Amino acid sequence: MRGWAILLAVTGFAATGPAMAADDGATIYKRCAACHLANGAGVPGAFPPLKSDVRALAGTPAGRRYLALVVIRGVSGAITVEGKPYRGMMPAQAGLNDAQVAAVLNHVVRGGSAKAFTPREIAGYRAGSAALNSAAVGRLQPAAAGK
Ligand code: HEC
């Protein structure tokens, strides 16, 4: 049995390759689940849920930019998510390329009605964002959410 498991692992690896596995939204989301939980429900008062508000944000241009910048630059300071206040700090998710940011955001907003994020779209938000720190991204949130 152990031999079969190793054989399957090896052939699976060869078939998909490490790059494809790392570009899969559900796989990338595992790093988010450490705080936002596997089902995106979050932890009240600490880590916001990634549910209805995030899906709504994905439906507006400013909201889409905000979501991309949250992942690329991090977010901190006072924000409101699903009517509840948060004042925490999410570190920038370093090391994700444009395709990976698009994939993880598409995973987070799956089931919503917004169009899919594309790598090209993410590249546009990333360009010129180097001067933004997490607090600056946090200040983008109320307008993005239409509050
Ligand atoms: C170390 C913990 C941590 C990790 C890992 C993390 N986050 Fe966060 N996230 C937070 C915290 C804390 C906030 C709220 C920050 C604040 O209060 O300003 C937040 C806020 C957000 C928001 C803003 C929600 C809104 O409605 O405005 C989004 C979107 C988000 N995270 C997505 C992600 C994604 C996607 C990943 C993985 C790529 C991720 N987070 C990884 C802690 C984390």
PDB file of C-alpha atoms and ligand atoms in Angstrom:
ATOM      1  CA  MET A   1       0.000   0.000   0.000  1.00  0.00           C
ATOM      2  CA  ARG A   2       2.756   2.375   0.879  1.00  0.00           C
ATOM      3  CA  GLY A   3       4.373   1.707  -2.494  1.00  0.00           C
ATOM      4  CA  TRP A   4       1.144   2.601  -4.275  1.00  0.00           C
ATOM      5  CA  ALA A   5       0.806   5.818  -2.322  1.00  0.00           C
ATOM      6  CA  ILE A   6       4.292   6.860  -3.277  1.00  0.00           C
ATOM      7  CA  LEU A   7       3.708   5.914  -6.916  1.00  0.00           C
ATOM      8  CA  LEU A   8       0.465   7.942  -6.993  1.00  0.00           C
ATOM      9  CA  ALA A   9       2.156  10.904  -5.350  1.00  0.00           C
ATOM     10  CA  VAL A  10       4.998  10.809  -7.835  1.00  0.00           C
ATOM     11  CA  THR A  11       2.803  10.441 -10.931  1.00  0.00           C
ATOM     12  CA  GLY A  12       0.386  13.091  -9.645  1.00  0.00           C
ATOM     13  CA  PHE A  13       3.276  15.438  -9.177  1.00  0.00           C
ATOM     14  CA  ALA A  14       4.546  14.760 -12.703  1.00  0.00           C
ATOM     15  CA  ALA A  15       1.083  15.227 -14.243  1.00  0.00           C
ATOM     16  CA  THR A  16       0.253  18.566 -12.651  1.00  0.00           C
ATOM     17  CA  GLY A  17       3.680  19.965 -11.894  1.00  0.00           C
ATOM     18  CA  PRO A  18       4.536  22.161  -8.934  1.00  0.00           C
ATOM     19  CA  ALA A  19       3.628  25.412 -10.707  1.00  0.00           C
ATOM     20  CA  MET A  20       0.039  24.368 -11.416  1.00  0.00           C
ATOM     21  CA  ALA A  21      -0.504  23.162  -7.882  1.00  0.00           C
ATOM     22  CA  ALA A  22       0.716  26.492  -6.515  1.00  0.00           C
ATOM     23  CA  ASP A  23      -1.565  28.451  -8.874  1.00  0.00           C
ATOM     24  CA  ASP A  24      -4.722  26.704  -7.722  1.00  0.00           C
ATOM     25  CA  GLY A  25      -6.912  29.093  -5.724  1.00  0.00           C
ATOM     26  CA  ALA A  26      -7.944  26.520  -3.138  1.00  0.00           C
ATOM     27  CA  THR A  27      -4.317  25.589  -2.541  1.00  0.00           C
ATOM     28  CA  ILE A  28      -3.217  29.201  -2.203  1.00  0.00           C
ATOM     29  CA  TYR A  29      -6.147  29.865   0.139  1.00  0.00           C
ATOM     30  CA  LYS A  30      -4.596  27.509   2.706  1.00  0.00           C
ATOM     31  CA  ARG A  31      -2.320  30.377   3.761  1.00  0.00           C
ATOM     32  CA  CYS A  32      -5.376  32.588   4.267  1.00  0.00           C
ATOM     33  CA  ALA A  33      -7.220  29.878   6.222  1.00  0.00           C
ATOM     34  CA  ALA A  34      -4.724  30.226   9.070  1.00  0.00           C
ATOM     35  CA  CYS A  35      -6.580  33.431   9.993  1.00  0.00           C
ATOM     36  CA  HIS A  36      -9.855  33.543   8.031  1.00  0.00           C
ATOM     37  CA  LEU A  37     -10.538  29.788   8.597  1.00  0.00           C
ATOM     38  CA  ALA A  38     -10.963  27.149   5.934  1.00  0.00           C
ATOM     39  CA  ASN A  39     -14.602  28.103   5.310  1.00  0.00           C
ATOM     40  CA  GLY A  40     -13.915  31.869   5.340  1.00  0.00           C
ATOM     41  CA  ALA A  41     -16.088  32.466   8.407  1.00  0.00           C
ATOM     42  CA  GLY A  42     -13.272  34.308  10.185  1.00  0.00           C
ATOM     43  CA  VAL A  43     -12.951  34.835  13.930  1.00  0.00           C
ATOM     44  CA  PRO A  44     -15.212  37.527  15.468  1.00  0.00           C
ATOM     45  CA  GLY A  45     -13.253  40.579  16.562  1.00  0.00           C
ATOM     46  CA  ALA A  46      -9.966  39.301  15.135  1.00  0.00           C
ATOM     47  CA  PHE A  47     -10.182  38.043  11.562  1.00  0.00           C
ATOM     48  CA  PRO A  48     -13.070  39.236   9.355  1.00  0.00           C
ATOM     49  CA  PRO A  49     -15.247  36.812   7.401  1.00  0.00           C
ATOM     50  CA  LEU A  50     -14.576  36.570   3.671  1.00  0.00           C
ATOM     51  CA  LYS A  51     -18.214  36.180   2.661  1.00  0.00           C
ATOM     52  CA  SER A  52     -20.946  38.609   1.577  1.00  0.00           C
ATOM     53  CA  ASP A  53     -18.987  41.875   1.915  1.00  0.00           C
ATOM     54  CA  VAL A  54     -16.091  40.521  -0.107  1.00  0.00           C
ATOM     55  CA  ARG A  55     -18.472  39.314  -2.825  1.00  0.00           C
ATOM     56  CA  ALA A  56     -20.086  42.772  -2.889  1.00  0.00           C
ATOM     57  CA  LEU A  57     -16.686  44.449  -3.126  1.00  0.00           C
ATOM     58  CA  ALA A  58     -15.865  42.239  -6.115  1.00  0.00           C
ATOM     59  CA  GLY A  59     -18.802  43.832  -7.928  1.00  0.00           C
ATOM     60  CA  THR A  60     -17.380  47.379  -8.065  1.00  0.00           C
ATOM     61  CA  PRO A  61     -14.167  48.684  -9.690  1.00  0.00           C
ATOM     62  CA  ALA A  62     -12.970  50.347  -6.458  1.00  0.00           C
ATOM     63  CA  GLY A  63     -13.830  47.233  -4.484  1.00  0.00           C
ATOM     64  CA  ARG A  64     -11.911  44.981  -6.867  1.00  0.00           C
ATOM     65  CA  ARG A  65      -8.845  47.202  -6.579  1.00  0.00           C
ATOM     66  CA  TYR A  66      -9.159  47.193  -2.777  1.00  0.00           C
ATOM     67  CA  LEU A  67      -9.378  43.381  -2.640  1.00  0.00           C
ATOM     68  CA  ALA A  68      -6.302  42.976  -4.827  1.00  0.00           C
ATOM     69  CA  LEU A  69      -4.341  45.508  -2.761  1.00  0.00           C
ATOM     70  CA  VAL A  70      -5.347  43.804   0.499  1.00  0.00           C
ATOM     71  CA  VAL A  71      -3.592  40.669  -0.715  1.00  0.00           C
ATOM     72  CA  ILE A  72      -0.631  42.462  -2.351  1.00  0.00           C
ATOM     73  CA  ARG A  73       0.038  45.185   0.262  1.00  0.00           C
ATOM     74  CA  GLY A  74      -1.798  43.923   3.364  1.00  0.00           C
ATOM     75  CA  VAL A  75      -4.459  45.829   5.300  1.00  0.00           C
ATOM     76  CA  SER A  76      -4.568  47.371   8.781  1.00  0.00           C
ATOM     77  CA  GLY A  77      -6.437  49.889  10.884  1.00  0.00           C
ATOM     78  CA  ALA A  78     -10.154  50.337  11.424  1.00  0.00           C
ATOM     79  CA  ILE A  79     -12.351  48.593   8.880  1.00  0.00           C
ATOM     80  CA  THR A  80     -15.943  47.362   9.033  1.00  0.00           C
ATOM     81  CA  VAL A  81     -16.855  43.940   7.705  1.00  0.00           C
ATOM     82  CA  GLU A  82     -20.435  42.685   7.692  1.00  0.00           C
ATOM     83  CA  GLY A  83     -21.343  45.463  10.103  1.00  0.00           C
ATOM     84  CA  LYS A  84     -18.676  44.634  12.685  1.00  0.00           C
ATOM     85  CA  PRO A  85     -15.570  46.690  13.454  1.00  0.00           C
ATOM     86  CA  TYR A  86     -12.066  45.278  13.060  1.00  0.00           C
ATOM     87  CA  ARG A  87      -8.824  46.981  13.935  1.00  0.00           C
ATOM     88  CA  GLY A  88      -6.212  44.419  13.124  1.00  0.00           C
ATOM     89  CA  MET A  89      -3.283  43.881  10.859  1.00  0.00           C
ATOM     90  CA  MET A  90      -3.077  41.550   7.875  1.00  0.00           C
ATOM     91  CA  PRO A  91       0.446  41.231   6.518  1.00  0.00           C
ATOM     92  CA  ALA A  92       1.032  41.544   2.778  1.00  0.00           C
ATOM     93  CA  GLN A  93       0.825  38.109   1.208  1.00  0.00           C
ATOM     94  CA  ALA A  94       4.293  38.251  -0.254  1.00  0.00           C
ATOM     95  CA  GLY A  95       5.415  35.939  -2.995  1.00  0.00           C
ATOM     96  CA  LEU A  96       2.119  35.654  -4.878  1.00  0.00           C
ATOM     97  CA  ASN A  97       2.293  36.588  -8.548  1.00  0.00           C
ATOM     98  CA  ASP A  98      -0.590  38.182 -10.460  1.00  0.00           C
ATOM     99  CA  ALA A  99      -2.066  34.832 -11.533  1.00  0.00           C
ATOM    100  CA  GLN A 100      -1.944  33.554  -7.962  1.00  0.00           C
ATOM    101  CA  VAL A 101      -3.606  36.700  -6.543  1.00  0.00           C
ATOM    102  CA  ALA A 102      -6.359  36.361  -9.172  1.00  0.00           C
ATOM    103  CA  ALA A 103      -6.784  32.658  -8.385  1.00  0.00           C
ATOM    104  CA  VAL A 104      -7.077  33.114  -4.635  1.00  0.00           C
ATOM    105  CA  LEU A 105      -9.528  36.028  -4.994  1.00  0.00           C
ATOM    106  CA  ASN A 106     -11.634  33.957  -7.397  1.00  0.00           C
ATOM    107  CA  HIS A 107     -11.617  31.185  -4.812  1.00  0.00           C
ATOM    108  CA  VAL A 108     -12.732  33.615  -2.077  1.00  0.00           C
ATOM    109  CA  VAL A 109     -15.619  35.144  -4.098  1.00  0.00           C
ATOM    110  CA  ARG A 110     -16.743  31.865  -5.708  1.00  0.00           C
ATOM    111  CA  GLY A 111     -20.518  31.560  -5.737  1.00  0.00           C
ATOM    112  CA  GLY A 112     -20.901  35.317  -6.158  1.00  0.00           C
ATOM    113  CA  SER A 113     -22.001  37.069  -9.337  1.00  0.00           C
ATOM    114  CA  ALA A 114     -18.916  39.202 -10.016  1.00  0.00           C
ATOM    115  CA  LYS A 115     -16.809  38.530 -13.095  1.00  0.00           C
ATOM    116  CA  ALA A 116     -13.587  36.608 -12.562  1.00  0.00           C
ATOM    117  CA  PHE A 117     -10.349  38.359 -11.623  1.00  0.00           C
ATOM    118  CA  THR A 118      -7.676  37.990 -14.320  1.00  0.00           C
ATOM    119  CA  PRO A 119      -3.884  38.171 -13.954  1.00  0.00           C
ATOM    120  CA  ARG A 120      -3.865  41.192 -16.274  1.00  0.00           C
ATOM    121  CA  GLU A 121      -6.371  43.011 -14.049  1.00  0.00           C
ATOM    122  CA  ILE A 122      -4.284  42.267 -10.949  1.00  0.00           C
ATOM    123  CA  ALA A 123      -1.147  43.540 -12.727  1.00  0.00           C
ATOM    124  CA  GLY A 124      -2.931  46.848 -13.294  1.00  0.00           C
ATOM    125  CA  TYR A 125      -3.741  47.236  -9.596  1.00  0.00           C
ATOM    126  CA  ARG A 126      -0.239  46.189  -8.590  1.00  0.00           C
ATOM    127  CA  ALA A 127       1.363  48.797 -10.846  1.00  0.00           C
ATOM    128  CA  GLY A 128       1.951  51.962  -8.852  1.00  0.00           C
ATOM    129  CA  SER A 129       0.872  50.414  -5.544  1.00  0.00           C
ATOM    130  CA  ALA A 130       4.386  50.157  -4.094  1.00  0.00           C
ATOM    131  CA  ALA A 131       3.933  53.339  -2.052  1.00  0.00           C
ATOM    132  CA  LEU A 132       0.792  51.998  -0.347  1.00  0.00           C
ATOM    133  CA  ASN A 133       1.241  50.406   3.058  1.00  0.00           C
ATOM    134  CA  SER A 134      -1.355  48.291   4.840  1.00  0.00           C
ATOM    135  CA  ALA A 135      -2.856  51.322   6.625  1.00  0.00           C
ATOM    136  CA  ALA A 136      -3.338  53.137   3.319  1.00  0.00           C
ATOM    137  CA  VAL A 137      -5.125  50.086   1.937  1.00  0.00           C
ATOM    138  CA  GLY A 138      -7.337  50.044   5.039  1.00  0.00           C
ATOM    139  CA  ARG A 139      -8.343  53.637   4.357  1.00  0.00           C
ATOM    140  CA  LEU A 140      -9.497  52.562   0.889  1.00  0.00           C
ATOM    141  CA  GLN A 141     -12.014  50.123   2.342  1.00  0.00           C
ATOM    142  CA  PRO A 142     -14.978  52.307   3.391  1.00  0.00           C
ATOM    143  CA  ALA A 143     -15.247  53.929  -0.025  1.00  0.00           C
ATOM    144  CA  ALA A 144     -14.766  50.599  -1.722  1.00  0.00           C
ATOM    145  CA  ALA A 145     -17.597  49.086   0.297  1.00  0.00           C
ATOM    146  CA  GLY A 146     -19.849  52.061  -0.394  1.00  0.00           C
ATOM    147  CA  LYS A 147     -20.197  52.851   3.326  1.00  0.00           C
TER     148      LYS A 147
HETATM  149  C1  HEC B   1      -2.069  36.491   9.704  1.00  0.00           C
HETATM  150  C2  HEC B   1      -3.504  36.509   9.528  1.00  0.00           C
HETATM  151  C3  HEC B   1      -4.064  36.707   8.127  1.00  0.00           C
HETATM  152  C4  HEC B   1      -3.758  36.032   6.967  1.00  0.00           C
HETATM  153  C5  HEC B   1      -2.734  34.910   6.773  1.00  0.00           C
HETATM  154  C6  HEC B   1      -4.620  36.575   5.947  1.00  0.00           C
HETATM  155  N1  HEC B   1      -5.406  37.549   6.468  1.00  0.00           N
HETATM  156 FE1  HEC B   1      -6.815  38.620   5.454  1.00  0.00          FE
HETATM  157  N2  HEC B   1      -7.127  39.781   7.115  1.00  0.00           N
HETATM  158  C7  HEC B   1      -6.539  39.578   8.346  1.00  0.00           C
HETATM  159  C8  HEC B   1      -6.934  40.641   9.241  1.00  0.00           C
HETATM  160  C9  HEC B   1      -6.516  40.779  10.698  1.00  0.00           C
HETATM  161  C10 HEC B   1      -7.788  41.488   8.503  1.00  0.00           C
HETATM  162  C11 HEC B   1      -8.459  42.778   9.017  1.00  0.00           C
HETATM  163  C12 HEC B   1      -7.420  43.903   9.080  1.00  0.00           C
HETATM  164  C13 HEC B   1      -7.963  45.173   9.756  1.00  0.00           C
HETATM  165  O1  HEC B   1      -8.691  45.049  10.751  1.00  0.00           O
HETATM  166  O2  HEC B   1      -7.651  46.288   9.279  1.00  0.00           O
HETATM  167  C14 HEC B   1      -7.904  40.904   7.166  1.00  0.00           C
HETATM  168  C15 HEC B   1      -8.679  41.430   6.142  1.00  0.00           C
HETATM  169  C16 HEC B   1      -8.867  40.825   4.898  1.00  0.00           C
HETATM  170  C17 HEC B   1      -9.750  41.310   3.849  1.00  0.00           C
HETATM  171  C18 HEC B   1     -10.644  42.545   3.914  1.00  0.00           C
HETATM  172  C19 HEC B   1     -12.093  42.140   4.056  1.00  0.00           C
HETATM  173  C20 HEC B   1     -13.076  43.292   3.863  1.00  0.00           C
HETATM  174  O3  HEC B   1     -14.288  42.985   3.757  1.00  0.00           O
HETATM  175  O4  HEC B   1     -12.674  44.471   3.830  1.00  0.00           O
HETATM  176  C21 HEC B   1      -9.634  40.454   2.801  1.00  0.00           C
HETATM  177  C22 HEC B   1     -10.357  40.530   1.470  1.00  0.00           C
HETATM  178  C23 HEC B   1      -8.673  39.436   3.187  1.00  0.00           C
HETATM  179  N3  HEC B   1      -8.239  39.692   4.455  1.00  0.00           N
HETATM  180  C24 HEC B   1      -8.300  38.383   2.374  1.00  0.00           C
HETATM  181  C25 HEC B   1      -7.241  37.513   2.650  1.00  0.00           C
HETATM  182  C26 HEC B   1      -6.720  36.540   1.730  1.00  0.00           C
HETATM  183  C27 HEC B   1      -7.292  36.281   0.340  1.00  0.00           C
HETATM  184  C28 HEC B   1      -5.673  35.925   2.336  1.00  0.00           C
HETATM  185  C29 HEC B   1      -4.741  34.886   1.775  1.00  0.00           C
HETATM  186  C30 HEC B   1      -4.090  35.170   0.507  1.00  0.00           C
HETATM  187  C31 HEC B   1      -5.564  36.510   3.671  1.00  0.00           C
HETATM  188  N4  HEC B   1      -6.529  37.454   3.824  1.00  0.00           N
HETATM  189  C32 HEC B   1      -4.623  36.127   4.639  1.00  0.00           C
HETATM  190  C33 HEC B   1      -5.671  38.546   8.680  1.00  0.00           C
HETATM  191  C34 HEC B   1      -5.097  37.664   7.793  1.00  0.00           C
END
